[in-house]
PDB file of C-alpha atoms in Angstrom:
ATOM      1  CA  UNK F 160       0.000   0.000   0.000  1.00 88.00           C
ATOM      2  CA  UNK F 161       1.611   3.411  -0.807  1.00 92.00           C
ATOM      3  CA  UNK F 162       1.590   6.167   2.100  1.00 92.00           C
ATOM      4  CA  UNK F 163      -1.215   8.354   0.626  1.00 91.00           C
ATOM      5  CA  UNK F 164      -3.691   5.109   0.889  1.00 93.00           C
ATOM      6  CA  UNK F 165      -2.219   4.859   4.048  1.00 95.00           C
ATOM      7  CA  UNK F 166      -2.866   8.113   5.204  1.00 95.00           C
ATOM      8  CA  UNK F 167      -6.499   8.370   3.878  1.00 95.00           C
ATOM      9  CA  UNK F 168      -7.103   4.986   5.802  1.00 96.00           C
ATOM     10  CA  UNK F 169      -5.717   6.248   9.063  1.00 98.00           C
ATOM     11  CA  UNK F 170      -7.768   9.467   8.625  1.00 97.00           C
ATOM     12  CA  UNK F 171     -10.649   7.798   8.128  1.00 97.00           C
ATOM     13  CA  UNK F 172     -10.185   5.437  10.675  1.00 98.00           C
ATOM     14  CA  UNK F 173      -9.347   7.989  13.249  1.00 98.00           C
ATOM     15  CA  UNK F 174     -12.750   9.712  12.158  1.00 98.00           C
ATOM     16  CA  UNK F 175     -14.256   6.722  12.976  1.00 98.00           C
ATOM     17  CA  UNK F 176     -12.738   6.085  16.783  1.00 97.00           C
ATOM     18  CA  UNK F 177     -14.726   9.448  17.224  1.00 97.00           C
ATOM     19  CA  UNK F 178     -17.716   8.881  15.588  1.00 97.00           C
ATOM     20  CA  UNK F 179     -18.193   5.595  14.128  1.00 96.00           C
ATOM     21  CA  UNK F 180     -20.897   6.330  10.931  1.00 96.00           C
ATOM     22  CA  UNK F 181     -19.405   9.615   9.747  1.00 97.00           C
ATOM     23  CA  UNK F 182     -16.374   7.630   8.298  1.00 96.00           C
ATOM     24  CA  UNK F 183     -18.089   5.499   5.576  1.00 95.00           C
ATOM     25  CA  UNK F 184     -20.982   7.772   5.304  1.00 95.00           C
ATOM     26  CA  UNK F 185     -17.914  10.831   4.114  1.00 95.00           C
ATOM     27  CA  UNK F 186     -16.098   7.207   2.512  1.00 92.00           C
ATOM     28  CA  UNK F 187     -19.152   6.730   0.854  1.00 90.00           C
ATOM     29  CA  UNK F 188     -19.934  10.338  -0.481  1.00 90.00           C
ATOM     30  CA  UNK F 189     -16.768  10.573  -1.543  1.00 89.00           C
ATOM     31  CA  UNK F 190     -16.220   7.460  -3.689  1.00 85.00           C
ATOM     32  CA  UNK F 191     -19.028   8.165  -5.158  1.00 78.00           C
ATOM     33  CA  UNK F 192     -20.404   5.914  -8.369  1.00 61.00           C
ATOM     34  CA  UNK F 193     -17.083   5.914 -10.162  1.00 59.00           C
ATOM     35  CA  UNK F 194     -16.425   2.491  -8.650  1.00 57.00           C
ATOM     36  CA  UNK F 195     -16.336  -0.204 -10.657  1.00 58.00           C
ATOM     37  CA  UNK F 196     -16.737  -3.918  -9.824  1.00 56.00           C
ATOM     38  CA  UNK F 197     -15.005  -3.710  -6.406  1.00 60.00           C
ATOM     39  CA  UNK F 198     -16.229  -3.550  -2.425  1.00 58.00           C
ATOM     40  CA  UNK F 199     -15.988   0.005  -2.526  1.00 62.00           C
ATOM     41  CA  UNK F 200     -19.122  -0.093  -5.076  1.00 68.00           C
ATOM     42  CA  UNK F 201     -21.256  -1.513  -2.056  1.00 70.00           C
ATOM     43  CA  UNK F 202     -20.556   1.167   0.093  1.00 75.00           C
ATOM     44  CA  UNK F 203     -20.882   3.765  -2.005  1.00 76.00           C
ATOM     45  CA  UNK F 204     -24.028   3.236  -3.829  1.00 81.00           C
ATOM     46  CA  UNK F 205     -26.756   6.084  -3.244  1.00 85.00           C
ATOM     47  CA  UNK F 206     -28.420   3.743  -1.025  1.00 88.00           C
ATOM     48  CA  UNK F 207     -25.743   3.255   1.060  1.00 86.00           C
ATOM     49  CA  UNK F 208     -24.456   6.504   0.941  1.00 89.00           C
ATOM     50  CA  UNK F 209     -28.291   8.064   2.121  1.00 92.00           C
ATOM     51  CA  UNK F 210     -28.303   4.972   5.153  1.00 93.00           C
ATOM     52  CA  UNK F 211     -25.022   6.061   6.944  1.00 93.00           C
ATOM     53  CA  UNK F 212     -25.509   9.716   6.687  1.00 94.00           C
ATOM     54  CA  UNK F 213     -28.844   9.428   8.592  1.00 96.00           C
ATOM     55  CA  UNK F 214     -26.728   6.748  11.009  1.00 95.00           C
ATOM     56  CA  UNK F 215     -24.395   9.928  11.199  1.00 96.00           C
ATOM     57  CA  UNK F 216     -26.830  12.421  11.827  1.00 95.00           C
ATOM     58  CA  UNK F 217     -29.027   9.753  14.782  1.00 95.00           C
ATOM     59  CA  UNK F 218     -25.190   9.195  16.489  1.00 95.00           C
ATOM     60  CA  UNK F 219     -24.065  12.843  16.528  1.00 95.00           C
ATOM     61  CA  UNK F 220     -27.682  13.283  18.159  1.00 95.00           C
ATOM     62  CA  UNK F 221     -27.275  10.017  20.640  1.00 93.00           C
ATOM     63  CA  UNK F 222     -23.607  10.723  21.681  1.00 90.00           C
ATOM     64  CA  UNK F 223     -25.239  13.658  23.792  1.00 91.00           C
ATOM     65  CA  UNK F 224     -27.881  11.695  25.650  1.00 90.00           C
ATOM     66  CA  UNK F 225     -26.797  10.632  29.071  1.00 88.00           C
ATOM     67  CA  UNK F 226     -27.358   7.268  29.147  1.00 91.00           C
ATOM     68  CA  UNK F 227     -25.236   6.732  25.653  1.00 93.00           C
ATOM     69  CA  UNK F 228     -22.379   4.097  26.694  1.00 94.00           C
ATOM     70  CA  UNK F 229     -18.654   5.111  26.353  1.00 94.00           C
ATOM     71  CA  UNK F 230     -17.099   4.718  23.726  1.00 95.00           C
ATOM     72  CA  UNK F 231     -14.105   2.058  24.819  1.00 95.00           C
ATOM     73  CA  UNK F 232     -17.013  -0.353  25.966  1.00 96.00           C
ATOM     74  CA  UNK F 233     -16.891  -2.967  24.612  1.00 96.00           C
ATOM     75  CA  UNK F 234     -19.366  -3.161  22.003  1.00 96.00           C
ATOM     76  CA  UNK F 235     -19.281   0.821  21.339  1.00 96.00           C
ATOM     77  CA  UNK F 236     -15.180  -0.095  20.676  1.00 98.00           C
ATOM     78  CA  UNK F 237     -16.001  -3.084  18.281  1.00 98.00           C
ATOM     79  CA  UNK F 238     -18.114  -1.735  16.467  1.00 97.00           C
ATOM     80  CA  UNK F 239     -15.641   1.967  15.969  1.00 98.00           C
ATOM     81  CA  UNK F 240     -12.912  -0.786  15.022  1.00 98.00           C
ATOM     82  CA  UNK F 241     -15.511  -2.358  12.562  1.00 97.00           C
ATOM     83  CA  UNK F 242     -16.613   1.097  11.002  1.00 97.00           C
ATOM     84  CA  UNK F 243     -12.453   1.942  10.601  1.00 98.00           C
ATOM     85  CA  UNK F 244     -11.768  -1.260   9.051  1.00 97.00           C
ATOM     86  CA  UNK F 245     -14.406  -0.793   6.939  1.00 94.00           C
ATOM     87  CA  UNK F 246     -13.653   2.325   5.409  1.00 95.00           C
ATOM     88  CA  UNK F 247      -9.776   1.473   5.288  1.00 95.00           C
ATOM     89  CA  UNK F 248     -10.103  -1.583   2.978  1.00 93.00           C
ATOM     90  CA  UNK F 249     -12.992   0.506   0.740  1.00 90.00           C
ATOM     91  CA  UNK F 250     -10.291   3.655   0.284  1.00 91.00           C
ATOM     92  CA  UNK F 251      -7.494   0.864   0.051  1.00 92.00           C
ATOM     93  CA  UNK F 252      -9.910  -1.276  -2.522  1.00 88.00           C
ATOM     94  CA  UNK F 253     -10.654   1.628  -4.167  1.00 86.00           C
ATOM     95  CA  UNK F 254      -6.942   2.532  -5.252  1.00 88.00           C
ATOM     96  CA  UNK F 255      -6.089  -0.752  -6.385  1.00 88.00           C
ATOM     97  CA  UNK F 256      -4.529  -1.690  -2.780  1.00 93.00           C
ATOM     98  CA  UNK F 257      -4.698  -4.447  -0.450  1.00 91.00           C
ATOM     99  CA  UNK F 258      -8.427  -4.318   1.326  1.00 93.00           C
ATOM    100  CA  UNK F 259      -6.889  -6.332   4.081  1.00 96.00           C
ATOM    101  CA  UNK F 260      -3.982  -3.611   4.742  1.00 97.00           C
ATOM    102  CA  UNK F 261      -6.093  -0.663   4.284  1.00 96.00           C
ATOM    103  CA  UNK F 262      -8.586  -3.131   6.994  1.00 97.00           C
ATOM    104  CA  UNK F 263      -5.760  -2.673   9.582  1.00 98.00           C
ATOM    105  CA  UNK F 264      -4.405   0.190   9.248  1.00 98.00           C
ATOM    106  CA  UNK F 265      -7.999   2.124   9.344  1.00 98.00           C
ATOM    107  CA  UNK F 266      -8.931  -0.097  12.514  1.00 99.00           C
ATOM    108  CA  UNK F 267      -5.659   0.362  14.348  1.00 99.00           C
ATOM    109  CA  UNK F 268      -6.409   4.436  13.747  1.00 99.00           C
ATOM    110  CA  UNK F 269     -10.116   4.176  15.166  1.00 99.00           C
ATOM    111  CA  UNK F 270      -8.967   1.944  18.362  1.00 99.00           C
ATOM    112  CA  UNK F 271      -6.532   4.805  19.107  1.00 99.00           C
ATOM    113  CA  UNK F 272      -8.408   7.332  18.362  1.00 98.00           C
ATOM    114  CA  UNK F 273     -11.153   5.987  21.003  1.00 98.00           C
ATOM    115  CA  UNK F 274      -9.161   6.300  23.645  1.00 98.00           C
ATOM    116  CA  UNK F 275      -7.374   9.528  22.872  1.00 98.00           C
ATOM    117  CA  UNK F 276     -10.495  11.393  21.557  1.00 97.00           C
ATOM    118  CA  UNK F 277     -12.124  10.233  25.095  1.00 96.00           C
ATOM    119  CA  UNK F 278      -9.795  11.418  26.874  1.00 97.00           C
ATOM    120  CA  UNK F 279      -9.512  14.667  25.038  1.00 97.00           C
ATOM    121  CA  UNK F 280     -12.845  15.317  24.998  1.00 96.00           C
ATOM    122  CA  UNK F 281     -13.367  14.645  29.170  1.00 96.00           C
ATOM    123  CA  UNK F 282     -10.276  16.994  29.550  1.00 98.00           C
ATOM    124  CA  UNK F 283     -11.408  19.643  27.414  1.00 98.00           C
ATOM    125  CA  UNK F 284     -14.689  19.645  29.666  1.00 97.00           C
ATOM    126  CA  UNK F 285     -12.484  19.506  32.963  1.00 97.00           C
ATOM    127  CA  UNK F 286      -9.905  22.003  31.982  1.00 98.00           C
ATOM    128  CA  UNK F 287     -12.857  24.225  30.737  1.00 97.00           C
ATOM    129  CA  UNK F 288     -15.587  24.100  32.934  1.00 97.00           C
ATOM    130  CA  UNK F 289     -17.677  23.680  29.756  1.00 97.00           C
ATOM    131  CA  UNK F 290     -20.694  21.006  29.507  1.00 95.00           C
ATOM    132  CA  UNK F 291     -20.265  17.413  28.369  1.00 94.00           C
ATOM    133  CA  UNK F 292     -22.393  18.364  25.288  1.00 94.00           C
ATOM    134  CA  UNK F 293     -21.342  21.371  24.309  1.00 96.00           C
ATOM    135  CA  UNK F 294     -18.184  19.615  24.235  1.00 96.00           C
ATOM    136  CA  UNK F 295     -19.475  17.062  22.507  1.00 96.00           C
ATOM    137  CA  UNK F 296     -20.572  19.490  19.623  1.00 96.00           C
ATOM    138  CA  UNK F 297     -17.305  20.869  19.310  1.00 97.00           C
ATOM    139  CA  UNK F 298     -15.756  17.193  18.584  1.00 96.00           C
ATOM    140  CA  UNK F 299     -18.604  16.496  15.793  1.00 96.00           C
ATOM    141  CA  UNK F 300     -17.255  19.740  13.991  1.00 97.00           C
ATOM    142  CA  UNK F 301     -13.407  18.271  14.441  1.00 97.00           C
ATOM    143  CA  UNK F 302     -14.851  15.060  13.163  1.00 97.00           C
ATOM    144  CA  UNK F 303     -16.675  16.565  10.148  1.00 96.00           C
ATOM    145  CA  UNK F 304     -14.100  18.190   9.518  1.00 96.00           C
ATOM    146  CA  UNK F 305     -11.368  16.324   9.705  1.00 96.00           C
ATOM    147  CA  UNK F 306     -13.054  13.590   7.774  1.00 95.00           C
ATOM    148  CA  UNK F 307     -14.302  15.805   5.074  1.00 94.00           C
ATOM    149  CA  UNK F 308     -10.387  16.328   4.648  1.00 94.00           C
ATOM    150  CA  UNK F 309      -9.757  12.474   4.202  1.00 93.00           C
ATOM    151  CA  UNK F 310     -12.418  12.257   2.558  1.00 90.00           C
ATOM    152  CA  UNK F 311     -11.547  14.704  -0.487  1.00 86.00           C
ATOM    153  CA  UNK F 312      -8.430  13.185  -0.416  1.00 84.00           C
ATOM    154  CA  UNK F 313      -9.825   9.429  -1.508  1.00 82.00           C
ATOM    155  CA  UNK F 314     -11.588  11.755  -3.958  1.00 74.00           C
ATOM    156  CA  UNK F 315      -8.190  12.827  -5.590  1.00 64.00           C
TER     157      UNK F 315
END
């Protein structure tokens, strides 16, 4: 796998240790229909694409509640390791790489990220004084943003 694959699946995979459906639903968007007869096609047909932005949009929304598990639980984790595997082997699949490298490398970035982004986020609030949410707003722009940024890099 060359480094800019690489990159674009550690990107994406840390967007996904922070929230888990924004990384293939801004994977999706961005590979678009050019795809041809690979993985990557599943993921980003228009159904697909239209199915993780509203799972996007409903976990942005159910981070905030109170009774919304942490994200290094167990299942929460597993399934943020799932979502950056995912969208490293569709950016890797998509350039012609190994799925199964692009599979680690974007689930290795979402486990770290999980913890880290935790952490920042709960120290931010400490350090701050500011409210869990409002916090928690603040890390969905990072995360749209910083994943927009992958993303329109797999576009390239």
């Amino acid at each position: 796998m060359d480094t800019p694959t690489a990159l674009s699946a550690a990107a994406l995979g840390w967007v996904a240790g922070m929230r888990s459906m924004t990384a293939p639903a801004l994977t999706a968007a961005a590979l678009g229909s050019r795809q041809r007869q690979t993985p990557a096609r599943q993921l980003s047909s228009p159904l697909a694409q239209r199915l993780f932005a509203f799972a996007a949009a409903g976990e942005m929304v159910g981070d905030k509640l109170p009774m919304t598990p942490s994200r290094t639980d167990a299942m929460p984790l597993a399934g943020r390791i799932g979502s950056g595997a995912l969208v490293g082997a569709a950016v890797a699949a998509a350039r012609g790489h190994s799925r199964i490298g692009g599979a680690l490398v974007g689930s290795a970035a979402a486990l770290a990220s999980s913890f880290v982004m935790e952490r920042a986020r709960a120290r931010v609030g400490e350090a701050t004084g500011t409210p869990d949410p409002v916090v928690a707003v603040a890390e969905d722009v990072l995360t749209v943003v910083v994943g927009s940024a992958a993303a329109g890099a797999v576009r390239r």
